[in-house]
Short mmCIF file of C-alpha atoms and ligand atoms in Angstrom, two decimals:
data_model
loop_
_atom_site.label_atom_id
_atom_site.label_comp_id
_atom_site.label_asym_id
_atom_site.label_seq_id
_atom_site.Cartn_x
_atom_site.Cartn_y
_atom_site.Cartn_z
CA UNK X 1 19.14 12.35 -4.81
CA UNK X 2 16.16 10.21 -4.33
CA UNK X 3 13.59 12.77 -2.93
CA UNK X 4 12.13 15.17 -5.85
CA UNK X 5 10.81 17.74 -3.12
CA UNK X 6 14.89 18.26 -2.18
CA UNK X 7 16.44 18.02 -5.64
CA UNK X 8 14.48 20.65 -6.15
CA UNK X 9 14.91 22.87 -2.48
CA UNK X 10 18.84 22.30 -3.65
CA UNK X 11 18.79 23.24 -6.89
CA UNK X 12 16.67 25.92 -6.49
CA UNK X 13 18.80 27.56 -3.83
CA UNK X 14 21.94 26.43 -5.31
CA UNK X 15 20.94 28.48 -8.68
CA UNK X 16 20.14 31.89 -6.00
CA UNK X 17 23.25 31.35 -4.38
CA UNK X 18 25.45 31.22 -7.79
CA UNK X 19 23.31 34.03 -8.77
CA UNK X 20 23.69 35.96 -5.86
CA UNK X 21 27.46 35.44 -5.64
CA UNK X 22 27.94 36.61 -9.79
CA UNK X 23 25.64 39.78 -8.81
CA UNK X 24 28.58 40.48 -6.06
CA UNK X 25 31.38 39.60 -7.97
CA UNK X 26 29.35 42.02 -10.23
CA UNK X 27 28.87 44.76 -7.75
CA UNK X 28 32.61 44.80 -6.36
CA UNK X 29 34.08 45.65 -10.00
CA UNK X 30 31.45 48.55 -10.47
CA UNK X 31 32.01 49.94 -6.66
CA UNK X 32 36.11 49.82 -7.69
CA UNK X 33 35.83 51.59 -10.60
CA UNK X 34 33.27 54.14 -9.04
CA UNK X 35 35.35 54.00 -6.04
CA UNK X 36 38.72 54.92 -8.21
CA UNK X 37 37.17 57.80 -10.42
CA UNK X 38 35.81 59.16 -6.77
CA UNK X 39 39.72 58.93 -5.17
CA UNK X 40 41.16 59.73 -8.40
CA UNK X 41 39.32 63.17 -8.12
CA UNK X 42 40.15 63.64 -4.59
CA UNK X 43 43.82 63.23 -5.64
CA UNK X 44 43.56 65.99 -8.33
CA UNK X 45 41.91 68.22 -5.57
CA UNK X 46 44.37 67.46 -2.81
CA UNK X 47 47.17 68.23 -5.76
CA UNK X 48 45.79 71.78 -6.03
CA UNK X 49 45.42 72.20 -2.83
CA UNK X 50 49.22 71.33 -2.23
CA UNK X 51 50.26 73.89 -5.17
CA UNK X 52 48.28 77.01 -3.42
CA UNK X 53 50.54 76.19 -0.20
CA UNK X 54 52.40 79.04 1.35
CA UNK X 55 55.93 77.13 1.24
CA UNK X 56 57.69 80.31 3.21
CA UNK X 57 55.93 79.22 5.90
CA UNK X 58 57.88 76.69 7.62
CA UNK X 59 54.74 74.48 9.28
CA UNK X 60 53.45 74.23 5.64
CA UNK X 61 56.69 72.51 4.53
CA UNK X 62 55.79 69.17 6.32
CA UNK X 63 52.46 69.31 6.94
CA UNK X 64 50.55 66.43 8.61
CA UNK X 65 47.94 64.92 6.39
CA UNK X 66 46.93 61.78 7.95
CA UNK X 67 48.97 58.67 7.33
CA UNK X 68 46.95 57.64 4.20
CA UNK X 69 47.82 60.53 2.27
CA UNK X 70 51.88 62.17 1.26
CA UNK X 71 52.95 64.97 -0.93
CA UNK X 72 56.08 66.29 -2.26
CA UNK X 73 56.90 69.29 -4.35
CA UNK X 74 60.48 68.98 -5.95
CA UNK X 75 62.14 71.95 -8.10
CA UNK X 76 65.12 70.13 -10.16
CA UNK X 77 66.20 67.86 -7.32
CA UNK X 78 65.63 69.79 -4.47
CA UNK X 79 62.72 68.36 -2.16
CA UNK X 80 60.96 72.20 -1.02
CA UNK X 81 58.16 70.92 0.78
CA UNK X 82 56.82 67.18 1.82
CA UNK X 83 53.89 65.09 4.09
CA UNK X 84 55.63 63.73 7.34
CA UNK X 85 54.96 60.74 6.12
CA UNK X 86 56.64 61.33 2.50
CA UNK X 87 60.07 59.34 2.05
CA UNK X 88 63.10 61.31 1.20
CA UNK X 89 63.65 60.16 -2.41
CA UNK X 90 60.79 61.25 -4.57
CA UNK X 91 57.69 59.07 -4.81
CA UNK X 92 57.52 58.98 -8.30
CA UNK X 93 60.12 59.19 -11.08
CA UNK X 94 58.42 62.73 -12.41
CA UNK X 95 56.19 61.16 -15.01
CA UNK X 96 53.01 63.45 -15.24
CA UNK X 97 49.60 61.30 -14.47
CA UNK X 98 48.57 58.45 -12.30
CA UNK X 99 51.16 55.73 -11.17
CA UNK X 100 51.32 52.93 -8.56
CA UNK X 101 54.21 53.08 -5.96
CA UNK X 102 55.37 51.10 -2.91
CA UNK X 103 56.72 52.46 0.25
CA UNK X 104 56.12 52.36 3.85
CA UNK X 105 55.03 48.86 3.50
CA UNK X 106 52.04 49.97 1.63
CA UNK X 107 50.99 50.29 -2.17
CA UNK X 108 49.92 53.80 -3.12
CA UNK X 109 48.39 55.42 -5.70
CA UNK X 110 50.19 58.46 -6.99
CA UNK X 111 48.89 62.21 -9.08
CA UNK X 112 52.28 64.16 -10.26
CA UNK X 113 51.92 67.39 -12.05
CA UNK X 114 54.68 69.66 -13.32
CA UNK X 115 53.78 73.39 -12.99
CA UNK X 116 55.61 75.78 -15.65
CA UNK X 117 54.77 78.73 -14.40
CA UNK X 118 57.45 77.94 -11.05
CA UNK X 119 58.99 75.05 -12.44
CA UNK X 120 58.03 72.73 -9.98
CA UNK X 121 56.56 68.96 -9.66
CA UNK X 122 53.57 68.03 -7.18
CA UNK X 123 53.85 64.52 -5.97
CA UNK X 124 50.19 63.20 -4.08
CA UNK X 125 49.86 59.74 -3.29
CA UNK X 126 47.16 58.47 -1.52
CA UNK X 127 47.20 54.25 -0.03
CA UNK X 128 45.14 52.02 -2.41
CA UNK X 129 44.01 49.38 0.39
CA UNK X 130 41.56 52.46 1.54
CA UNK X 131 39.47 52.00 -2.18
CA UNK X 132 39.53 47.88 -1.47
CA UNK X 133 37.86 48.23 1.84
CA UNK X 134 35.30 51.56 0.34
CA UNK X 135 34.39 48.13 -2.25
CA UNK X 136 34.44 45.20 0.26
CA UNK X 137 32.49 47.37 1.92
CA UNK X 138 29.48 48.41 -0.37
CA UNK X 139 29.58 44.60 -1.75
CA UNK X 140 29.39 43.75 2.18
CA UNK X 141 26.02 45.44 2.91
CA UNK X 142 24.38 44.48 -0.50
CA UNK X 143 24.81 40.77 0.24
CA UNK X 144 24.73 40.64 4.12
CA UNK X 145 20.64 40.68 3.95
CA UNK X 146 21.22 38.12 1.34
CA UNK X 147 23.16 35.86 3.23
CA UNK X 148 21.31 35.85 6.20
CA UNK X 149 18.31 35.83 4.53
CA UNK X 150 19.17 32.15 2.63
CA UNK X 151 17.85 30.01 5.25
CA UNK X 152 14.40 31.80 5.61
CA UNK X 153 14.67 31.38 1.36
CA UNK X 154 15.46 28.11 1.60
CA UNK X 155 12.26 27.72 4.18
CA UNK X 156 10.11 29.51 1.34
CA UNK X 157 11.27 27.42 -1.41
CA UNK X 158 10.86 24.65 0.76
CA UNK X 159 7.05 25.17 1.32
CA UNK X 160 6.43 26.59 -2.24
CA UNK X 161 7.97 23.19 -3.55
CA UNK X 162 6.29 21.11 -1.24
CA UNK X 163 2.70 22.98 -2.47
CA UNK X 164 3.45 22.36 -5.72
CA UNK X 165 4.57 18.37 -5.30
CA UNK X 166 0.97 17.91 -2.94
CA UNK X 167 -1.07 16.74 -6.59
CA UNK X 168 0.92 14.20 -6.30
CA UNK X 169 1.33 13.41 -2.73
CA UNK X 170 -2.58 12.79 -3.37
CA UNK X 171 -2.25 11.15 -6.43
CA UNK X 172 0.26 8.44 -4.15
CA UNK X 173 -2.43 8.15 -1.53
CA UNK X 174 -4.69 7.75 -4.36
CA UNK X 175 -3.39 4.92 -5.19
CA UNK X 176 -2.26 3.59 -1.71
CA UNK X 177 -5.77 3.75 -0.52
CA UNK X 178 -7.55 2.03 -3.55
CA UNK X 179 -8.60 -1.70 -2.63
CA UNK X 180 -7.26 -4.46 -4.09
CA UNK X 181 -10.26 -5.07 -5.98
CA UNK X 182 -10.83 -1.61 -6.79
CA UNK X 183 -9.86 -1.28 -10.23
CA UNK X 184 -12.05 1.81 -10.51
CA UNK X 185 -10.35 4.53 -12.44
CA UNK X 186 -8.51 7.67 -10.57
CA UNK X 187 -9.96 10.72 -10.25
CA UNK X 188 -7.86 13.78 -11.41
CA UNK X 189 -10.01 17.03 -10.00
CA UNK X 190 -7.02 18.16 -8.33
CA UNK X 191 -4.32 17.56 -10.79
CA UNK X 192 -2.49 19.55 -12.53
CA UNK X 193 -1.44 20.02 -16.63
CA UNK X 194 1.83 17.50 -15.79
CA UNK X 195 0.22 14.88 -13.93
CA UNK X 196 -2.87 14.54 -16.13
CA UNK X 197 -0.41 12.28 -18.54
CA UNK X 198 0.41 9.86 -15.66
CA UNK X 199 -2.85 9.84 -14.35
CA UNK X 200 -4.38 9.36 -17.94
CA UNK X 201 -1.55 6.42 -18.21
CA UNK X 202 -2.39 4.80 -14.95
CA UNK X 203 -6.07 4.63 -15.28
CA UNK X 204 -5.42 3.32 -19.10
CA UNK X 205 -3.45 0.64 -17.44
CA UNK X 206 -6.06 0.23 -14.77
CA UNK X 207 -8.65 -0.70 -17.52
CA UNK X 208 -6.37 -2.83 -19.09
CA UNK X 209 -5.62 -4.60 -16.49
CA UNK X 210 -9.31 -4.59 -15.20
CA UNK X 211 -10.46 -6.28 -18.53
CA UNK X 212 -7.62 -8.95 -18.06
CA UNK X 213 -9.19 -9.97 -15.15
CA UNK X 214 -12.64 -9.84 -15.67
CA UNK X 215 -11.61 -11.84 -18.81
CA UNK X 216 -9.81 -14.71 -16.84
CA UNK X 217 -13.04 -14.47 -14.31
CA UNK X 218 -15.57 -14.79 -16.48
CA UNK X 219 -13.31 -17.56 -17.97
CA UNK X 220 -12.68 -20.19 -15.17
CA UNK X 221 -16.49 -18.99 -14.36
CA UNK X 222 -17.73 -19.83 -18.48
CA UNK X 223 -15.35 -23.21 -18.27
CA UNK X 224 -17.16 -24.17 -14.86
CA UNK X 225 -20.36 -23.24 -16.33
CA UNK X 226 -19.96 -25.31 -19.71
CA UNK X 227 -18.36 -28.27 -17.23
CA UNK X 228 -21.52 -28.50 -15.28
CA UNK X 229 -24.33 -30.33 -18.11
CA UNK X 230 -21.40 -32.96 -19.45
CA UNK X 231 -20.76 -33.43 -15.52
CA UNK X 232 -24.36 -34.40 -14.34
CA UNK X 233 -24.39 -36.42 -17.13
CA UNK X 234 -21.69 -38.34 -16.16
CA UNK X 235 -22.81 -38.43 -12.54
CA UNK X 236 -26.07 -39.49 -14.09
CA UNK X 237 -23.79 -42.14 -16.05
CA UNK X 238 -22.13 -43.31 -13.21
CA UNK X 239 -25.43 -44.05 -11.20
CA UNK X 240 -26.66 -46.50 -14.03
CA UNK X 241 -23.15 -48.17 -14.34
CA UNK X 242 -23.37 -48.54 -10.27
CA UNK X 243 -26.48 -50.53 -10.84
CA UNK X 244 -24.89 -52.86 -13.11
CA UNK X 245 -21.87 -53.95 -11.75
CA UNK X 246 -19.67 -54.28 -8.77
CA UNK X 247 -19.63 -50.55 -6.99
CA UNK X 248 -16.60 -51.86 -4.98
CA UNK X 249 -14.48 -52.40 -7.19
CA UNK X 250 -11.19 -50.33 -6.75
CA UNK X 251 -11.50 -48.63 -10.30
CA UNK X 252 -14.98 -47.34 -9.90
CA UNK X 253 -14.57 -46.17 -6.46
CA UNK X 254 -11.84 -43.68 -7.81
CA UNK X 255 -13.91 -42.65 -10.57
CA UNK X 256 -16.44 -42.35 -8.99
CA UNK X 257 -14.78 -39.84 -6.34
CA UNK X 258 -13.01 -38.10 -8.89
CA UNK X 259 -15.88 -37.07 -10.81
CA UNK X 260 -17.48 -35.57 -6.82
CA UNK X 261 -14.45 -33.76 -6.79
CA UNK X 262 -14.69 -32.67 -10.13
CA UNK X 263 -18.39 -31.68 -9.28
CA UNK X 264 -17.07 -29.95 -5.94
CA UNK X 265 -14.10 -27.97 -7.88
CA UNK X 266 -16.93 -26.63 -10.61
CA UNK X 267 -19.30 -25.51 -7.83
CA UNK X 268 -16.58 -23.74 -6.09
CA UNK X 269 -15.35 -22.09 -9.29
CA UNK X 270 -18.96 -20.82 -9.91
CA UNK X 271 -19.97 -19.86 -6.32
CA UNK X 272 -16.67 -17.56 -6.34
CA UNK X 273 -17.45 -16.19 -9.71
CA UNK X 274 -20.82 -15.45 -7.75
CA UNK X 275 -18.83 -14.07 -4.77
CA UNK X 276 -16.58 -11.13 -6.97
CA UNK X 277 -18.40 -7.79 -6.13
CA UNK X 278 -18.75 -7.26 -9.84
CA UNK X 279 -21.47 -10.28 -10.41
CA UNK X 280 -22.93 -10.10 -6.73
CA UNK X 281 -26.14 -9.34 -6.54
CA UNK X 282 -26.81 -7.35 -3.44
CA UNK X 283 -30.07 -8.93 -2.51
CA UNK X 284 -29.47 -7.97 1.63
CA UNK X 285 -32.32 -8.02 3.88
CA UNK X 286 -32.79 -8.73 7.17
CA UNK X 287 -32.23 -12.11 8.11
CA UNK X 288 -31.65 -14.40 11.15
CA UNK X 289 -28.00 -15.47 11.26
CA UNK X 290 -29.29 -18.41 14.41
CA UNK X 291 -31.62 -19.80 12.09
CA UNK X 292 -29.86 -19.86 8.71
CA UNK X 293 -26.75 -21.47 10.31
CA UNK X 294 -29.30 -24.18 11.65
CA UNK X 295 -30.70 -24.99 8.27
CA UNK X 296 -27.24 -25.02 6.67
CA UNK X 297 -26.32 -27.72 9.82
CA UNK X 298 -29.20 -29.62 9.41
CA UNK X 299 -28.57 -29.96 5.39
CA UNK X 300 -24.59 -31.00 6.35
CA UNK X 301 -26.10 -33.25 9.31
CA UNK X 302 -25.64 -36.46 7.28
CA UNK X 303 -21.80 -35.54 6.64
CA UNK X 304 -21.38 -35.50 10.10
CA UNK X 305 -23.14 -38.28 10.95
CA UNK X 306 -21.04 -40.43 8.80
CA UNK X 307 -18.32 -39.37 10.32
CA UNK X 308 -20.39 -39.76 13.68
CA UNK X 309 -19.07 -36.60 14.94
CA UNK X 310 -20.61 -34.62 17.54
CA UNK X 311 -22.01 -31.39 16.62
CA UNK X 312 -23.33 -28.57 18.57
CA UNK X 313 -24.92 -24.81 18.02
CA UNK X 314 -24.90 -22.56 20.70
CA UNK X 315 -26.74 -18.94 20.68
CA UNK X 316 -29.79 -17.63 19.48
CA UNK X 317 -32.03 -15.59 17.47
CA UNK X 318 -30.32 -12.41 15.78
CA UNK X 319 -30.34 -10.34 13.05
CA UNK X 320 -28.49 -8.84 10.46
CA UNK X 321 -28.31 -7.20 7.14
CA UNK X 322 -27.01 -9.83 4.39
CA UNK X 323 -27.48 -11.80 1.13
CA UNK X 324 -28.93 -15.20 2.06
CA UNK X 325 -27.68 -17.67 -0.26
CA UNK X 326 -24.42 -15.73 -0.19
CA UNK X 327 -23.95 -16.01 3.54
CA UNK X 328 -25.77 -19.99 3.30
CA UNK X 329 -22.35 -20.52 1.20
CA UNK X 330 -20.28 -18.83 3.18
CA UNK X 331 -21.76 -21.27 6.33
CA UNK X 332 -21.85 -24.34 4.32
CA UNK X 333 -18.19 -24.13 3.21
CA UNK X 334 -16.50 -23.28 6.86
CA UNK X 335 -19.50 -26.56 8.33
CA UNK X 336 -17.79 -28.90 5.26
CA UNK X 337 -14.37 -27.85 6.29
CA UNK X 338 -15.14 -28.42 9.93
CA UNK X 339 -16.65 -32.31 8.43
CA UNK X 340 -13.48 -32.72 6.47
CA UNK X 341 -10.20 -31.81 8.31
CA UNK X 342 -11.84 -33.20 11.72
CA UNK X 343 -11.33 -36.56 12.43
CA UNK X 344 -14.00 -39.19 13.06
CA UNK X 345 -15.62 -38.89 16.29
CA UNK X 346 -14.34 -35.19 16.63
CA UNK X 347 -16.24 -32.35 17.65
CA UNK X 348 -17.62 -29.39 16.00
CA UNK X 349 -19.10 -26.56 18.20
CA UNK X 350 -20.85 -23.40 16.25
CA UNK X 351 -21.62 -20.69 17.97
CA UNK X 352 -23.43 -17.06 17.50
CA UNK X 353 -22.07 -14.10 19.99
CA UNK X 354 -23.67 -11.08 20.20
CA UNK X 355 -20.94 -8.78 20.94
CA UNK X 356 -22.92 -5.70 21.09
CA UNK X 357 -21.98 -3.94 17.91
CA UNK X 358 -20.82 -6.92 16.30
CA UNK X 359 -22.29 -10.39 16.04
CA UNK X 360 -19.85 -13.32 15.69
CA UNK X 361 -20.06 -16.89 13.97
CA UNK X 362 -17.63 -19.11 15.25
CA UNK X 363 -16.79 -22.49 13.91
CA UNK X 364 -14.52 -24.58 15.72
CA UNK X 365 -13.35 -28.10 15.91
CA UNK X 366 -10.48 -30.47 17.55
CA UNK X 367 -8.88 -31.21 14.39
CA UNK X 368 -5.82 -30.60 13.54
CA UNK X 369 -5.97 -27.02 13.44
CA UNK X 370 -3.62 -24.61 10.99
CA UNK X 371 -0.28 -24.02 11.93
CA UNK X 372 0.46 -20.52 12.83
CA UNK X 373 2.68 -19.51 9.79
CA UNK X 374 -0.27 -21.13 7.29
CA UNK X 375 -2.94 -19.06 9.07
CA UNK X 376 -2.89 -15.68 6.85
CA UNK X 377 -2.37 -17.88 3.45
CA UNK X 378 -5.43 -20.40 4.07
CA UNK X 379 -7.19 -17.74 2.49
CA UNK X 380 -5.63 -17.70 -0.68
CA UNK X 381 -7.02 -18.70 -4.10
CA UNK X 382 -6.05 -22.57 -3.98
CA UNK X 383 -3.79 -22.34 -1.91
CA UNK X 384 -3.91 -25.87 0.63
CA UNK X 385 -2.10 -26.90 3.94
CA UNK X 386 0.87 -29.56 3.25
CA UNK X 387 0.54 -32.70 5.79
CA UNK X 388 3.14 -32.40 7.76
CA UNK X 389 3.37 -36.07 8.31
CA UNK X 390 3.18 -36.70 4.62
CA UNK X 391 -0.50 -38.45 5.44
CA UNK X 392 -3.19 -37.87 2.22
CA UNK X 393 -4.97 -34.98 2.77
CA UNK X 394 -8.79 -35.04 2.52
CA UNK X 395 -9.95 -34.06 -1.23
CA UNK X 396 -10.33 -30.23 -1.90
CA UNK X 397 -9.87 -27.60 -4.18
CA UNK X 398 -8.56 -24.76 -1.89
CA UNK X 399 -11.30 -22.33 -2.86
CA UNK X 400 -13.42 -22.88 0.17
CA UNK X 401 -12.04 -20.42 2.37
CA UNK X 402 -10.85 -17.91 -0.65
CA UNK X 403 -14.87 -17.94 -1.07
CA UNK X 404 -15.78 -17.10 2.56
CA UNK X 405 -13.24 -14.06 2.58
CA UNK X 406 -14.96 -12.85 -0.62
CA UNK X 407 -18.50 -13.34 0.93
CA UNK X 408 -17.58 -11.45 4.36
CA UNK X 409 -15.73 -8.54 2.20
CA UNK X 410 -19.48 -7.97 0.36
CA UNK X 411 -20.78 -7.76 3.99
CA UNK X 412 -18.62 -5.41 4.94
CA UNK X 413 -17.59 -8.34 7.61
CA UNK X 414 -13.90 -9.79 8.84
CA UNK X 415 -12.90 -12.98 8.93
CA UNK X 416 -10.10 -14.40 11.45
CA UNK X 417 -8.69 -17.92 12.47
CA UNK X 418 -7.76 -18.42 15.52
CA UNK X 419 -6.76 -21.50 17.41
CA UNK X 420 -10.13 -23.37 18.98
CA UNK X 421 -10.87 -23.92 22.82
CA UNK X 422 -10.47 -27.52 22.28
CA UNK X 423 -6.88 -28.52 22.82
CA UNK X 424 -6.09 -28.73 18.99
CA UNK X 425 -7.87 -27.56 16.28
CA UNK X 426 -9.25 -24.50 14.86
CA UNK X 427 -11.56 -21.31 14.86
CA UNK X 428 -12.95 -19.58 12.30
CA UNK X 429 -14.97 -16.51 13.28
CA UNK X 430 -16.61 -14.14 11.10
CA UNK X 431 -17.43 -10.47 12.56
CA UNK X 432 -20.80 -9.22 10.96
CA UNK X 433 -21.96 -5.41 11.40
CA UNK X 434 -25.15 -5.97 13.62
CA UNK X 435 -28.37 -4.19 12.51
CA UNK X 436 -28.40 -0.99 13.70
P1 ADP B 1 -9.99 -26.91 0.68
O1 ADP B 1 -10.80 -27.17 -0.52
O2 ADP B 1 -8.61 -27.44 0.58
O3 ADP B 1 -10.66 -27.31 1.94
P2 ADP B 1 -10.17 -24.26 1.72
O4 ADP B 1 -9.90 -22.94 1.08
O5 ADP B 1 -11.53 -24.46 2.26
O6 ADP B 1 -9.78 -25.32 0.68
O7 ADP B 1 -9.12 -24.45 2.89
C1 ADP B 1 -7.78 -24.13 2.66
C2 ADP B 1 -6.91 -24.97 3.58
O8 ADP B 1 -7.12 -24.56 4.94
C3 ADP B 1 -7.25 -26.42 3.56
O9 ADP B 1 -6.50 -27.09 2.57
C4 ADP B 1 -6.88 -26.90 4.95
O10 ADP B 1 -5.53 -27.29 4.98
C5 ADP B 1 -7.03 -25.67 5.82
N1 ADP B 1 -8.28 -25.73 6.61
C6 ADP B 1 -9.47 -25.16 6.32
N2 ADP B 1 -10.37 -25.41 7.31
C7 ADP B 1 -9.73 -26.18 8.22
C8 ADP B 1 -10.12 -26.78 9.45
N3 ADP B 1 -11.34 -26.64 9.96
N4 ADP B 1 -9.18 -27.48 10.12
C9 ADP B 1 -7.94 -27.64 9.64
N5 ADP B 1 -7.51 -27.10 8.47
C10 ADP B 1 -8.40 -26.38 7.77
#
């Protein structure tokens, strides 16, 4: 049984029920015996009252008792007085006590007596089914109310299980509702003595697994860091050798864009070490979204015009609550993928919507745009579109966008991409909370 809320509704009533039915079986015994010593006695009466009988009187010598009880008084073999009901052979073999007998179909229950005094035996019998049902019936109304009563028990169990399984119902949605990031640890006010071991296990585990990963941040983020002084001097390097010899030949060329994308891939790593809600720095204030996105396209401008693609920004002034450079990195990176994956002479709109409680930056192009089933995985830590026509793919690291999700979570923004107005190519639109 895979539910613990009905292994326990089962069991529960399960163990009442076996209870229940040993308490009858129980019950039954005691009301037979009770039930014999009560018949018994009214056996010893009714013999009495058959030995006062007036046997001269004729009507007395087969009286009617009722078809549950039959006498018989016998002197040597003689039958002098019997029940209507009594057969003609005697109903017991003259044994003094209690005895069981058949006749008339039915088992019966007989008291004989021999009186000196007139030489004489008294033969009562009385039917035995009569005790059974006296039994069945005492057991019957003891455990009817039972019975009937098991469904409203199981109801009650039911609800008393269910009250004592909601710690950790909460401690599940608890856990379902933390963020992925979240590695906070779990509060137990509610728990109880049983759960505080799991919860004490999972948030052990949670800090475990939450120093892991700050330790394999802080890594890539320390590597980058260390990466970046032998780096410039290289670029610094590189710009001497250019001076010196031939910067067309083949061999330089690829170093020389090798080490950019080596410069690109270490800037990346640190701007999304930057981007983790542990090292951000909330430094929000009001700023203009319209004019920041023009500075950050007037920095990229030279991209673009190498490229000579046409650029445009449409909107104006608005405001909203965020971390400059943060959200200057989030613009720069969606601008530079707009540069890269269009094609020369493309086009490259931007545009800020005021949506009334929402203001949205859209970036858009006619590039190739992301196929559908790559849309929700662009997003992903390095993860990078295959050409589908096997073409090279511009350089990149496959951090840019993983970056710009991280910067609109620490806004408390969204971030979607959708399929641009031009007939290919994409839209990336980020949903900002507008000042209130
Ligand atoms: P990269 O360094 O590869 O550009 P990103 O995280 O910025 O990494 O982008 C992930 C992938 O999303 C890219 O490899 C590219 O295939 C796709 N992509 C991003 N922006 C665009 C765009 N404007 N047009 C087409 N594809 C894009």
């Amino acid at each position: 049984m895979r539910s613990i809320r009905l292994f326990l509704v089962a069991s529960i009533l399960a163990a009442l029920i076996l209870f229940n039915f040993v308490a009858a079986l129980q019950g039954y015994q005691s009301s037979m015996r009770e039930a014999d010593t009560l018949f018994d006695n009214q056996m010893l009466d009714l013999a009495r009252l058959v030995s006062n009988l007036d046997l001269s009187n004729a009507s007395t010598r087969d009286l009617r008792l009722g078809n549950n009880l039959a006498f018989q008084i016998w002197s040597e073999s003689q039958l002098l007085a019997a029940s209507h009901n009594a057969p003609a052979l005697p109903l017991q073999n003259f044994a003094p006590g209690f005895e069981y007998v058949n006749f008339e179909g039915y088992r019966w229950r007989t008291f004989t007596r021999y009186e000196v005094p007139l030489d004489r035996w008294v033969i009562v019998a009385e039917r035995t089914d009569l005790r059974f049902v006296l039994a069945e019936n005492v057991v019957l109304q003891s455990i009817l109310p039972l019975l009937l009563g098991i469904p409203f028990v199981g109801l009650l169990i039911w609800i008393i299980v269910s009250h004592g399984l909601r710690p950790l119902q909460q401690l599940s949605d608890a856990l379902r509702n933390k963020g992925a990031n979240d590695l906070s640890p779990i509060l137990s006010a509610n728990s109880r003595i049983e759960l505080d071991q799991v919860v004490e296990s999972i948030n052990g585990f949670i800090q475990r697994l939450d120093r892991v990963m700050e330790r394999e941040k802080r890594f890539s983020a320390d590597a980058a860091h260390e990466l970046r002084t032998p780096m410039s001097a290289l670029k610094i390097q590189l710009h001497n050798l250019s001076e010196e010899m031939d910067t067309k030949h083949e061999s330089f060329q690829q170093l020389q864009e090798g080490v950019d994308r080596m410069q690109h891939l270490i800037e990346q790593l640190l701007s999304l070490y930057r981007a983790t809600p542990e090292q951000f720095i909330n430094n929000c204030e009001t700023v203009d979204l319209y004019a920041i996105t023009q500075d950050q396209l007037a920095s990229s401008y030279p991209y673009f015009e190498v490229k000579e693609q046409n650029v445009e920004l449409i909107g104006s002034s608005i405001e909203i609550e965020a971390d400059k450079f943060a959200l200057e990195t989030l613009i720069s990176n969606l601008l530079g993928n707009a540069n890269k994956y269009t094609p020369r002479d493309g086009s490259i709109v931007v545009s800020i919507d005021d949506l009334g409680d929402e203001v949205c930056l859209k970036v858009e192009d006619n590039g190739p745009g992301i196929p559908e089933a790559e849309k929700s995985r662009v997003f992903d830590r390095f993860y990078r579109v295959a050409g589908s026509d096997g073409s090279s793919r511009p350089p990149g690291c496959g951090l840019g966008l993983t970056i710009v999700s991280h910067v609109a979570d620490l806004h408390q923004a969204r971030v979607e991409v959708k399929d641009s107005s031009f007939e290919s190519g994409s839209a990336f639109c980020v949903y900002f909370k507008k000042k209130p």
